[in-house]
PDB file of C-alpha atoms in Angstrom:
ATOM      1  CA  MET K  12       2.216 -26.127 -18.422  1.00  0.00           C
ATOM      2  CA  SER K  13       0.828 -22.597 -18.655  1.00  0.00           C
ATOM      3  CA  ALA K  14       1.852 -19.598 -16.564  1.00  0.00           C
ATOM      4  CA  ALA K  15      -1.570 -19.569 -14.871  1.00  0.00           C
ATOM      5  CA  ASN K  16      -1.167 -23.233 -13.890  1.00  0.00           C
ATOM      6  CA  ASP K  17       2.357 -22.594 -12.580  1.00  0.00           C
ATOM      7  CA  ILE K  18       1.074 -19.728 -10.408  1.00  0.00           C
ATOM      8  CA  GLN K  19      -1.808 -21.851  -9.094  1.00  0.00           C
ATOM      9  CA  THR K  20       0.705 -24.564  -8.185  1.00  0.00           C
ATOM     10  CA  LEU K  21       2.851 -22.039  -6.279  1.00  0.00           C
ATOM     11  CA  ILE K  22      -0.202 -20.875  -4.326  1.00  0.00           C
ATOM     12  CA  ALA K  23      -1.455 -24.415  -3.671  1.00  0.00           C
ATOM     13  CA  THR K  24       1.959 -25.395  -2.310  1.00  0.00           C
ATOM     14  CA  GLU K  25       2.068 -22.312  -0.119  1.00  0.00           C
ATOM     15  CA  LEU K  26      -1.410 -23.027   1.274  1.00  0.00           C
ATOM     16  CA  HIS K  27      -0.525 -26.661   1.891  1.00  0.00           C
ATOM     17  CA  ASP K  28       2.617 -25.679   3.815  1.00  0.00           C
ATOM     18  CA  TYR K  29       1.054 -22.851   5.824  1.00  0.00           C
ATOM     19  CA  ASP K  30       0.609 -23.815   9.456  1.00  0.00           C
ATOM     20  CA  PRO K  31      -1.883 -21.538  11.242  1.00  0.00           C
ATOM     21  CA  ASP K  32      -0.862 -23.048  14.566  1.00  0.00           C
ATOM     22  CA  ALA K  33       2.678 -21.697  14.090  1.00  0.00           C
ATOM     23  CA  GLY K  34       1.330 -18.170  14.641  1.00  0.00           C
ATOM     24  CA  ASN K  35       3.658 -17.750  17.565  1.00  0.00           C
ATOM     25  CA  ILE K  36       6.618 -17.837  15.171  1.00  0.00           C
ATOM     26  CA  ARG K  37       5.093 -16.328  12.026  1.00  0.00           C
ATOM     27  CA  SER K  38       4.138 -12.686  11.740  1.00  0.00           C
ATOM     28  CA  VAL K  39       2.200 -11.989   8.558  1.00  0.00           C
ATOM     29  CA  GLY K  40       1.817  -8.339   7.716  1.00  0.00           C
ATOM     30  CA  GLN K  41       2.160  -7.443  11.394  1.00  0.00           C
ATOM     31  CA  VAL K  42       4.968  -6.474  13.742  1.00  0.00           C
ATOM     32  CA  ALA K  43       3.937  -8.943  16.447  1.00  0.00           C
ATOM     33  CA  PRO K  44       3.093 -12.619  15.899  1.00  0.00           C
ATOM     34  CA  MET K  45      -0.612 -13.239  15.572  1.00  0.00           C
ATOM     35  CA  PRO K  46      -2.694 -16.008  17.205  1.00  0.00           C
ATOM     36  CA  ALA K  47      -3.715 -19.167  15.368  1.00  0.00           C
ATOM     37  CA  ASP K  48      -7.329 -17.985  14.965  1.00  0.00           C
ATOM     38  CA  TRP K  49      -6.080 -14.890  13.121  1.00  0.00           C
ATOM     39  CA  HIS K  50      -4.080 -17.117  10.749  1.00  0.00           C
ATOM     40  CA  ARG K  51      -7.071 -19.411  10.157  1.00  0.00           C
ATOM     41  CA  LEU K  52      -9.243 -16.399   9.290  1.00  0.00           C
ATOM     42  CA  LEU K  53      -6.505 -15.042   7.013  1.00  0.00           C
ATOM     43  CA  LEU K  54      -6.310 -18.352   5.144  1.00  0.00           C
ATOM     44  CA  ALA K  55     -10.095 -18.527   4.755  1.00  0.00           C
ATOM     45  CA  GLU K  56     -10.279 -14.962   3.439  1.00  0.00           C
ATOM     46  CA  PHE K  57      -7.332 -15.532   1.108  1.00  0.00           C
ATOM     47  CA  ARG K  58      -8.911 -18.672  -0.338  1.00  0.00           C
ATOM     48  CA  ALA K  59     -12.201 -16.789  -0.848  1.00  0.00           C
ATOM     49  CA  ALA K  60     -10.388 -13.968  -2.679  1.00  0.00           C
ATOM     50  CA  LEU K  61      -8.458 -16.252  -5.052  1.00  0.00           C
ATOM     51  CA  ILE K  62      -9.327 -16.050  -8.740  1.00  0.00           C
ATOM     52  CA  GLU K  63      -8.140 -17.802 -11.869  1.00  0.00           C
ATOM     53  CA  PRO K  64      -4.823 -16.036 -12.581  1.00  0.00           C
ATOM     54  CA  HIS K  65      -5.026 -13.682 -15.554  1.00  0.00           C
ATOM     55  CA  ALA K  66      -2.596 -11.256 -17.134  1.00  0.00           C
ATOM     56  CA  VAL K  67      -2.825  -7.589 -16.118  1.00  0.00           C
ATOM     57  CA  GLU K  68      -0.691  -4.640 -17.159  1.00  0.00           C
ATOM     58  CA  THR K  69       0.810  -3.322 -13.937  1.00  0.00           C
ATOM     59  CA  LEU K  70       2.400   0.059 -13.294  1.00  0.00           C
ATOM     60  CA  PHE K  71       5.655   0.164 -11.329  1.00  0.00           C
ATOM     61  CA  PRO K  72       7.571   3.078  -9.803  1.00  0.00           C
ATOM     62  CA  GLY K  73       9.255   5.199 -12.433  1.00  0.00           C
ATOM     63  CA  GLY K  74       6.432   4.707 -14.929  1.00  0.00           C
ATOM     64  CA  MET K  75       7.484   1.217 -16.054  1.00  0.00           C
ATOM     65  CA  THR K  76       4.651  -1.144 -16.998  1.00  0.00           C
ATOM     66  CA  GLU K  77       4.931  -4.912 -17.073  1.00  0.00           C
ATOM     67  CA  THR K  78       2.572  -7.805 -17.616  1.00  0.00           C
ATOM     68  CA  CYS K  79       1.871  -9.481 -14.288  1.00  0.00           C
ATOM     69  CA  TRP K  80      -0.803 -11.908 -13.115  1.00  0.00           C
ATOM     70  CA  ALA K  81      -3.771 -11.008 -10.911  1.00  0.00           C
ATOM     71  CA  VAL K  82      -4.357 -13.818  -8.399  1.00  0.00           C
ATOM     72  CA  THR K  83      -6.986 -12.314  -6.077  1.00  0.00           C
ATOM     73  CA  GLN K  84     -10.091 -10.301  -6.746  1.00  0.00           C
ATOM     74  CA  SER K  85      -9.907  -6.653  -5.818  1.00  0.00           C
ATOM     75  CA  ASN K  86     -11.307  -5.611  -2.468  1.00  0.00           C
ATOM     76  CA  GLY K  87     -11.953  -2.186  -4.016  1.00  0.00           C
ATOM     77  CA  ALA K  88      -8.536  -0.854  -3.091  1.00  0.00           C
ATOM     78  CA  TYR K  89      -6.011  -3.710  -3.353  1.00  0.00           C
ATOM     79  CA  ARG K  90      -5.312  -7.004  -5.053  1.00  0.00           C
ATOM     80  CA  VAL K  91      -2.465  -9.522  -5.019  1.00  0.00           C
ATOM     81  CA  ILE K  92      -0.520  -9.957  -8.240  1.00  0.00           C
ATOM     82  CA  TYR K  93       2.329 -12.231  -9.294  1.00  0.00           C
ATOM     83  CA  ILE K  94       5.419 -10.629 -10.839  1.00  0.00           C
ATOM     84  CA  PRO K  95       6.897 -13.308 -13.102  1.00  0.00           C
ATOM     85  CA  TRP K  96      10.303 -11.717 -13.711  1.00  0.00           C
ATOM     86  CA  ALA K  97      10.832 -11.276  -9.945  1.00  0.00           C
ATOM     87  CA  GLU K  98       9.215 -14.633  -9.064  1.00  0.00           C
ATOM     88  CA  LEU K  99       7.249 -13.146  -6.166  1.00  0.00           C
ATOM     89  CA  PHE K 100       3.853 -11.817  -5.222  1.00  0.00           C
ATOM     90  CA  SER K 101       3.047  -8.153  -4.746  1.00  0.00           C
ATOM     91  CA  LEU K 102       0.327  -5.983  -3.305  1.00  0.00           C
ATOM     92  CA  ALA K 103      -1.081  -3.655  -5.941  1.00  0.00           C
ATOM     93  CA  VAL K 104      -3.352  -0.709  -5.393  1.00  0.00           C
ATOM     94  CA  GLU K 105      -6.219  -0.255  -7.821  1.00  0.00           C
ATOM     95  CA  SER K 106      -6.148   2.832 -10.025  1.00  0.00           C
ATOM     96  CA  LYS K 107      -7.923   4.065 -13.112  1.00  0.00           C
ATOM     97  CA  TYR K 108      -4.803   2.929 -15.015  1.00  0.00           C
ATOM     98  CA  GLY K 109      -4.923  -0.591 -13.595  1.00  0.00           C
ATOM     99  CA  PRO K 110      -2.973  -2.169 -10.736  1.00  0.00           C
ATOM    100  CA  VAL K 111      -0.010  -0.214  -9.335  1.00  0.00           C
ATOM    101  CA  ASP K 112       2.771  -2.048  -7.473  1.00  0.00           C
ATOM    102  CA  ILE K 113       3.293  -0.468  -4.046  1.00  0.00           C
ATOM    103  CA  GLY K 114       6.402  -2.361  -2.981  1.00  0.00           C
ATOM    104  CA  VAL K 115       4.865  -4.944  -0.626  1.00  0.00           C
ATOM    105  CA  HIS K 116       6.441  -8.178  -1.877  1.00  0.00           C
ATOM    106  CA  GLY K 117       6.768 -11.767  -0.700  1.00  0.00           C
ATOM    107  CA  ASP K 118       4.769 -14.969  -0.638  1.00  0.00           C
ATOM    108  CA  ALA K 119       1.082 -14.723  -1.573  1.00  0.00           C
ATOM    109  CA  VAL K 120      -0.411 -15.208   1.900  1.00  0.00           C
ATOM    110  CA  SER K 121       1.975 -12.730   3.540  1.00  0.00           C
ATOM    111  CA  VAL K 122       1.252 -10.107   0.898  1.00  0.00           C
ATOM    112  CA  PHE K 123      -2.501 -10.645   1.321  1.00  0.00           C
ATOM    113  CA  GLY K 124      -2.068 -10.597   5.106  1.00  0.00           C
ATOM    114  CA  SER K 125      -0.421  -7.194   5.009  1.00  0.00           C
ATOM    115  CA  ILE K 126      -3.867  -5.613   4.578  1.00  0.00           C
ATOM    116  CA  HIS K 127      -5.779  -8.113   6.706  1.00  0.00           C
TER     117      HIS K 127
END
């Protein structure tokens, strides 16, 4: 199985297990829990932003670069990437040098929800 397929499986499992009606116990990218309608909108927008995972050179603090995987299209400022060596998703800001990790890490939907 390829890395792209493995990442798609992780995301598919996460989407399958995400319960928008559990908004009263799940706070995604927010301090306070959000209502179920907010979670449903988040899931719809996340699904619409998903792309076929592809490798991208990503800049990390300290000037380190690593190959990661873009999993969402850019909204002009941000995109969600997968960091294989950390086995987690990250929010990356777009720059003229490519994506830059900004330290927002976790599951894919939560990372995406942090800017929702």
